[in-house]
Amino acid sequence: MLIVDSVQNAKAGHPGMALGMAEVGYVLYRHAMKYNQRNPDWINRDRFVLSAGHGCLLQYVCLHLAGFDSVQIQDLQRLCKLGSRTPGHPENIVTRGIEVTTGPLGQGVANAVGIALAEAHLAARYNKPDAVIFDHRTYCIMGDGCAMEGIAHEAASLAAHWKLHKLTLIYDDNHNTIDGPTSLAFSEDVSARFRALGWNTITVENIHSDLKSFKDALHLAFNETERPTFIKVKTLIGKLSGKEGTSKAHHGTFNEEDVKKMRERINWGCREPFHVIPMLHREMQEQIDNGERLEKEWYSKLYAYQSKYPQHVAELRLLLSNGLLPGWENLLPKWNMSDPVDATRGYSDKCLNHLAKVLPGLIGGSADLATSNKAYLHDHGDFQSNSPWGRNIRFGVREHAMGGISNGIALHGSGLIPFAATFLIFSDYMKNPIRLSALSHAGVIYIMTHDSIGLGEDGPTHQPVEQLAGLRAIPRLLVFRPADGNETAGAYKVAVKNRDRPSLIALSRQKVQANLEGTVSEEVQRGGYVISDNSGGQLPEIILIGTGSELCLCEMSARKLREGGRRVRVVSLVCWRLFDWQPREYKERVLPSNVIKRVSVEAGSPVGWREYVGREGVVIGVDEFGASGPYSEVFKKFGFTVENVTKVAETLLCK
Amino acid sequence: MLIVDSVQNAKAGHPGMALGMAEVGYVLYRHAMKYNQRNPDWINRDRFVLSAGHGCLLQYVCLHLAGFDSVQIQDLQRLCKLGSRTPGHPENIVTRGIEVTTGPLGQGVANAVGIALAEAHLAARYNKPDAVIFDHRTYCIMGDGCAMEGIAHEAASLAAHWKLHKLTLIYDDNHNTIDGPTSLAFSEDVSARFRALGWNTITVENIHSDLKSFKDALHLAFNETERPTFIKVKTLIGKLSGKEGTSKAHHGTFNEEDVKKMRERINWGCREPFHVIPMLHREMQEQIDNGERLEKEWYSKLYAYQSKYPQHVAELRLLLSNGLLPGWENLLPKWNMSDPVDATRGYSDKCLNHLAKVLPGLIGGSADLATSNKAYLHDHGDFQSNSPWGRNIRFGVREHAMGGISNGIALHGSGLIPFAATFLIFSDYMKNPIRLSALSHAGVIYIMTHDSIGLGEDGPTHQPVEQLAGLRAIPRLLVFRPADGNETAGAYKVAVKNRDRPSLIALSRQKVQANLEGTVSEEVQRGGYVISDNSGGQLPEIILIGTGSELCLCEMSARKLREGGRRVRVVSLVCWRLFDWQPREYKERVLPSNVIKRVSVEAGSPVGWREYVGREGVVIGVDEFGASGPYSEVFKKFGFTVENVTKVAETLLCK
């Protein structure tokens, strides 16, 4: 009735799934899950992920009944109201007790796989036969929509490959989606598919009349030691609502007449809306006492661990704070002008492998491009079912799941620092999880190589053009495009520091032309800075602004212009957002308003550059698809040569 | 040897798959497929899609041997060279005989499903028992990467649901991906999974020693009348190359020593590189003669059809030209200021349903949001296995496959005009196929509703912010954000006209506030135009620029400012790209450079707006994530009120 009352009161929300899955929620929060509502962040709690995020009312009601402070009756009464703790989809940053932000279907399944991976990894690294610190289960509810989404399939395939047996996926098989019966578009045998992937599958025929069958299923899942478990629970969407079993129950309020009938059918009488029967509160009190006890017991284990394994406990404690060893930044490599040049993905390789030594939580991998992305932690093994301590994750060609899984790892909250690597073009396959990293404060580091038409022969299907523009527009995300070794190190510095914000580092396939004299690792945190200027005390006549592999073009062009007697400044705009956040005076110092002759050079879409070059400036960018050919010829075709940049600058100077 | 010679010559390319699948290519082009190399566009040809697009050398070599003009020896010698007809991944717009542009893995599988859907649909609508016009098969090769990608899974699920039995998917099971053996990340039983989806599955154990087993499999597929067929072909990647059976053969050149050995193993002797044995040419000549005969026979059928079914032939011919009935635009609805207001998705509903009457090729659907998107063609039935003539496609919750399938439908080249609908936020799930529409000249119409924070209660996971910026940056794509009924009709007019370019129409969930006096359907094609101005012969003091649901805010704010004696212009910037393409004088007329006081109002990311408001202007946008709450409160919170726009404008005017 809390579900119904909340929806009727809000005149919004998705009651259907919440009603159909009420028993599942009850069993999970009352009987199955191990957690402490007094400390929702207890690290060894069981995790619950609602992949069918629109059913969040189920979760809000469960959290309320289970005694979480975060969801009071007045919060249920403010469902979907601006600023409430009960928004239309669950957000981990708004409501304590919510693990991840879900809503876009299928994401939660991948998040749950990431959480289960984190548990398996940490258990393998830190548990001792006589001191088990990490030992929790991960439960995830998915609906028909999640079952259809490709990301859920990708993640499920990996979960079985990794034998994440502590993961239980509960499939709300209610035969309805928004548009009608699932038969409109869905005729596969979902359980058989999961079996083909390597899952343990169980069907619960009638949970509405037989709670025990579901409890038994959970028990079987608990005892499974190899495969993750998929429990298909046949439910009646919008049970008792008068719209039960139809897609009409999916979202929106109910007919008041139907609500009246519902009250009659369950003998609810004329209790006020939002009434909770005291017996239920009393029953859940047991669970609350239990939660506190469980966490206490866990702490005793941790203390025992501390005395028995003092050599490991420091690292463990470091992880459980935020994973950042004091002074970790200092280990990042530095480059001199005389060092041999490399692609920025090569510099990234070195940074990543240095970081792996000082950051015990650094873990991640690539979507089958580890060698091309140069995103492999040497000497740290592969995370596989027989080596879960390994720190290199082999995602296969599954970019979308890689993003969702990385979010799960980050939001496990155990100090792990996930990185996820692919070609920049394939950020397209994982755009939504990147966005969700930003929304849910997951500090994932995205390593995106082959970051422009400069990738050459693979051609326009593989050459990013508009990706940077789209990614830079994602709120909160930091997008870096470093120009050389020191800027790459600087980007990692900021990315690692920002544990509640994702970063994306765009890196070149091709060698950059130099380690530049003026680039400074420390300046990357400002987003933009002057790398060279021959103007002395005066204002420059022109400013060339570049990023990544094109910054060097700016610098070389500046030299030519200076030879011609011009006062030229070169600015690296390595991260727009960080630059935008600088104080006005700093920005004015780097890009003085009185210098209106500006040229930006970036081998990507011009969209957004006008902000920095102003109306009179020139944007050298790519506003069409790339071309297959050797990199230098492709660059030439699109105007990314010293000659062209110089010519454009000279024309502007003569205006 | 042509494969090897091409790669050695180009010093680039992906020979491994091409070598491993050479027999498959040979059987398909020599024995299985029906096509006419003299007219690669013959509408009833069998279609071949290489989802593992990096293996394009296989396709180039097959096209060459099969006698397609588009791939001559000199084209093979220019593999991966700038401007060649043999780019690093296959592009339909570059090489005749290539059906779709592939490379991003999994896309081709969805394209093939779309092509098979188009065939099934047209066959159901136009074939007669005694006159079969549409009757071709679709073949698709996918690799391990495609098998892992979610989009391929989504598309495969739909193919079985729709019983597309003329679709044959050939899985190159070579146990290798770029990073190494597939066992790194892939342990599922792929055939069992396809069976769970409803596919007919066949395994070919050793094609390299037994061509017949593969021919038999194709024969079984041919005789299947219900299920699509999945043929797992076990192959040796990089066969004979010295790197066979390993991921080292995946891409890159071979050791010259190994090439020598290879020549020895097949007794190639010292033939020159790029030599083709004459016998093969003679053999393929049969296929060429055959192709011409097949098309001729088909034309006789078409003539017979014409005489027997004159009432249908006009529509059929219309489709086979470009599907656009002369004067179709005139049927689009028009709105007056006095008409009741609606959400722009409501106006879209009316446009779409009017268009369905005059455009026989209009076909499409939604990813389980038909009602919310208002993208349903009333009285035109659902495309289902028992009603393939239906024009509404139920994609289920599979946005990514929806995009890829729509590209396949468009590139079937039969005059079908596909539309694909979902919430704008979920363009994130289908970003890559939208991009590929633009790259491959597929005239898909994307209908994206719930286009801003204005969607309200569903909250930030469902509220697009950065999507418009990212989409506008995609080359060639037309992104519209119409403000009312007439602009929506105008957007459809341009979208439908552009048969070789995709369009995306962003539409509001919430009602707009008025059908505006100044909006003009015909002006939409210019991308931007003045909707009101009280400046008389003078220049305006300020220009307010809006799109979509915020254009009305601009207009109402302008009225207030005018009441205060100000000269104010309001500009609708409904499609940036179309406006950018206008002659300089037109743009100057709409946005005169001398009017530097400008305010843009759009409930989305500010990225890109500076181009139009200039340095001194103000961008009212959303640079953070949205919020769950009633729409009007959310709009207010983010400053989208007449009051705020007026205040911002007044402040600017007083500067």
PDB file of N, CA and C in Angstrom, chain A residues 100 106-115 151 155 395 398-410 430 432-434 436-437 444 446:
ATOM      1  N   VAL A 100      23.923   2.404  -6.720  1.00  0.00           N
ATOM      2  CA  VAL A 100      24.295   2.960  -8.028  1.00  0.00           C
ATOM      3  C   VAL A 100      23.084   3.711  -8.592  1.00  0.00           C
ATOM      4  N   GLY A 106      19.458  -1.879 -18.429  1.00  0.00           N
ATOM      5  CA  GLY A 106      20.601  -2.759 -18.614  1.00  0.00           C
ATOM      6  C   GLY A 106      21.842  -2.326 -17.855  1.00  0.00           C
ATOM      7  N   GLN A 107      21.958  -1.021 -17.574  1.00  0.00           N
ATOM      8  CA  GLN A 107      23.160  -0.522 -16.897  1.00  0.00           C
ATOM      9  C   GLN A 107      23.378  -1.210 -15.563  1.00  0.00           C
ATOM     10  N   GLY A 108      22.285  -1.388 -14.825  1.00  0.00           N
ATOM     11  CA  GLY A 108      22.409  -1.961 -13.489  1.00  0.00           C
ATOM     12  C   GLY A 108      22.991  -3.364 -13.513  1.00  0.00           C
ATOM     13  N   VAL A 109      22.656  -4.133 -14.528  1.00  0.00           N
ATOM     14  CA  VAL A 109      23.207  -5.483 -14.627  1.00  0.00           C
ATOM     15  C   VAL A 109      24.731  -5.396 -14.718  1.00  0.00           C
ATOM     16  N   ALA A 110      25.215  -4.487 -15.565  1.00  0.00           N
ATOM     17  CA  ALA A 110      26.666  -4.312 -15.695  1.00  0.00           C
ATOM     18  C   ALA A 110      27.269  -3.777 -14.393  1.00  0.00           C
ATOM     19  N   ASN A 111      26.574  -2.847 -13.738  1.00  0.00           N
ATOM     20  CA  ASN A 111      27.059  -2.339 -12.450  1.00  0.00           C
ATOM     21  C   ASN A 111      27.211  -3.482 -11.453  1.00  0.00           C
ATOM     22  N   ALA A 112      26.195  -4.346 -11.419  1.00  0.00           N
ATOM     23  CA  ALA A 112      26.212  -5.461 -10.465  1.00  0.00           C
ATOM     24  C   ALA A 112      27.381  -6.396 -10.761  1.00  0.00           C
ATOM     25  N   VAL A 113      27.653  -6.623 -12.033  1.00  0.00           N
ATOM     26  CA  VAL A 113      28.793  -7.466 -12.398  1.00  0.00           C
ATOM     27  C   VAL A 113      30.091  -6.803 -11.910  1.00  0.00           C
ATOM     28  N   GLY A 114      30.167  -5.489 -12.055  1.00  0.00           N
ATOM     29  CA  GLY A 114      31.349  -4.765 -11.579  1.00  0.00           C
ATOM     30  C   GLY A 114      31.507  -4.873 -10.070  1.00  0.00           C
ATOM     31  N   ILE A 115      30.407  -4.780  -9.363  1.00  0.00           N
ATOM     32  CA  ILE A 115      30.457  -4.883  -7.900  1.00  0.00           C
ATOM     33  C   ILE A 115      30.897  -6.294  -7.494  1.00  0.00           C
ATOM     34  N   ILE A 151      23.711  -4.293 -23.461  1.00  0.00           N
ATOM     35  CA  ILE A 151      24.709  -4.149 -22.393  1.00  0.00           C
ATOM     36  C   ILE A 151      24.536  -5.238 -21.346  1.00  0.00           C
ATOM     37  N   ALA A 155      27.394  -7.962 -20.264  1.00  0.00           N
ATOM     38  CA  ALA A 155      27.830  -8.095 -18.870  1.00  0.00           C
ATOM     39  C   ALA A 155      27.579  -9.506 -18.359  1.00  0.00           C
ATOM     40  N   PHE A 395      37.965  -7.304 -21.093  1.00  0.00           N
ATOM     41  CA  PHE A 395      36.532  -7.081 -21.300  1.00  0.00           C
ATOM     42  C   PHE A 395      36.009  -7.725 -22.584  1.00  0.00           C
ATOM     43  N   ARG A 398      33.403  -5.549 -25.770  1.00  0.00           N
ATOM     44  CA  ARG A 398      32.158  -5.219 -25.082  1.00  0.00           C
ATOM     45  C   ARG A 398      32.323  -3.868 -24.395  1.00  0.00           C
ATOM     46  N   GLU A 399      32.343  -2.811 -25.204  1.00  0.00           N
ATOM     47  CA  GLU A 399      32.595  -1.478 -24.659  1.00  0.00           C
ATOM     48  C   GLU A 399      31.502  -1.038 -23.695  1.00  0.00           C
ATOM     49  N   HIS A 400      30.258  -1.320 -24.076  1.00  0.00           N
ATOM     50  CA  HIS A 400      29.143  -0.827 -23.274  1.00  0.00           C
ATOM     51  C   HIS A 400      29.184  -1.435 -21.871  1.00  0.00           C
ATOM     52  N   ALA A 401      29.360  -2.756 -21.833  1.00  0.00           N
ATOM     53  CA  ALA A 401      29.454  -3.412 -20.522  1.00  0.00           C
ATOM     54  C   ALA A 401      30.687  -2.933 -19.767  1.00  0.00           C
ATOM     55  N   MET A 402      31.778  -2.693 -20.492  1.00  0.00           N
ATOM     56  CA  MET A 402      32.996  -2.212 -19.831  1.00  0.00           C
ATOM     57  C   MET A 402      32.710  -0.945 -19.033  1.00  0.00           C
ATOM     58  N   GLY A 403      31.945  -0.028 -19.625  1.00  0.00           N
ATOM     59  CA  GLY A 403      31.606   1.203 -18.917  1.00  0.00           C
ATOM     60  C   GLY A 403      30.772   0.921 -17.679  1.00  0.00           C
ATOM     61  N   GLY A 404      29.738   0.110 -17.841  1.00  0.00           N
ATOM     62  CA  GLY A 404      28.848  -0.184 -16.714  1.00  0.00           C
ATOM     63  C   GLY A 404      29.567  -0.948 -15.610  1.00  0.00           C
ATOM     64  N   ILE A 405      30.415  -1.873 -15.995  1.00  0.00           N
ATOM     65  CA  ILE A 405      31.164  -2.657 -15.011  1.00  0.00           C
ATOM     66  C   ILE A 405      32.138  -1.750 -14.257  1.00  0.00           C
ATOM     67  N   SER A 406      32.784  -0.843 -14.995  1.00  0.00           N
ATOM     68  CA  SER A 406      33.714   0.082 -14.337  1.00  0.00           C
ATOM     69  C   SER A 406      32.994   0.963 -13.317  1.00  0.00           C
ATOM     70  N   ASN A 407      31.783   1.388 -13.660  1.00  0.00           N
ATOM     71  CA  ASN A 407      31.003   2.160 -12.685  1.00  0.00           C
ATOM     72  C   ASN A 407      30.732   1.325 -11.434  1.00  0.00           C
ATOM     73  N   GLY A 408      30.418   0.066 -11.625  1.00  0.00           N
ATOM     74  CA  GLY A 408      30.178  -0.811 -10.486  1.00  0.00           C
ATOM     75  C   GLY A 408      31.420  -0.951  -9.617  1.00  0.00           C
ATOM     76  N   ILE A 409      32.572  -1.099 -10.257  1.00  0.00           N
ATOM     77  CA  ILE A 409      33.820  -1.234  -9.494  1.00  0.00           C
ATOM     78  C   ILE A 409      34.071   0.036  -8.685  1.00  0.00           C
ATOM     79  N   ALA A 410      33.892   1.179  -9.345  1.00  0.00           N
ATOM     80  CA  ALA A 410      34.148   2.456  -8.649  1.00  0.00           C
ATOM     81  C   ALA A 410      33.192   2.627  -7.471  1.00  0.00           C
ATOM     82  N   MET A 430      29.690   3.431 -25.546  1.00  0.00           N
ATOM     83  CA  MET A 430      29.598   3.436 -24.083  1.00  0.00           C
ATOM     84  C   MET A 430      29.303   4.828 -23.554  1.00  0.00           C
ATOM     85  N   ASN A 432      26.492   6.195 -22.651  1.00  0.00           N
ATOM     86  CA  ASN A 432      25.632   6.298 -21.485  1.00  0.00           C
ATOM     87  C   ASN A 432      26.346   5.958 -20.178  1.00  0.00           C
ATOM     88  N   PRO A 433      27.109   4.866 -20.109  1.00  0.00           N
ATOM     89  CA  PRO A 433      27.834   4.641 -18.846  1.00  0.00           C
ATOM     90  C   PRO A 433      28.852   5.732 -18.526  1.00  0.00           C
ATOM     91  N   ILE A 434      29.454   6.361 -19.535  1.00  0.00           N
ATOM     92  CA  ILE A 434      30.374   7.474 -19.244  1.00  0.00           C
ATOM     93  C   ILE A 434      29.584   8.595 -18.573  1.00  0.00           C
ATOM     94  N   LEU A 436      26.829   8.240 -16.929  1.00  0.00           N
ATOM     95  CA  LEU A 436      26.411   7.807 -15.595  1.00  0.00           C
ATOM     96  C   LEU A 436      27.580   7.856 -14.600  1.00  0.00           C
ATOM     97  N   SER A 437      28.808   7.681 -15.067  1.00  0.00           N
ATOM     98  CA  SER A 437      29.963   7.881 -14.171  1.00  0.00           C
ATOM     99  C   SER A 437      29.901   9.292 -13.609  1.00  0.00           C
ATOM    100  N   VAL A 444      35.808   6.812 -12.551  1.00  0.00           N
ATOM    101  CA  VAL A 444      36.405   5.943 -13.573  1.00  0.00           C
ATOM    102  C   VAL A 444      37.363   6.764 -14.437  1.00  0.00           C
ATOM    103  N   TYR A 446      38.772   6.900 -18.077  1.00  0.00           N
ATOM    104  CA  TYR A 446      38.599   6.383 -19.430  1.00  0.00           C
ATOM    105  C   TYR A 446      39.836   6.708 -20.259  1.00  0.00           C
TER     106      TYR A 446
END
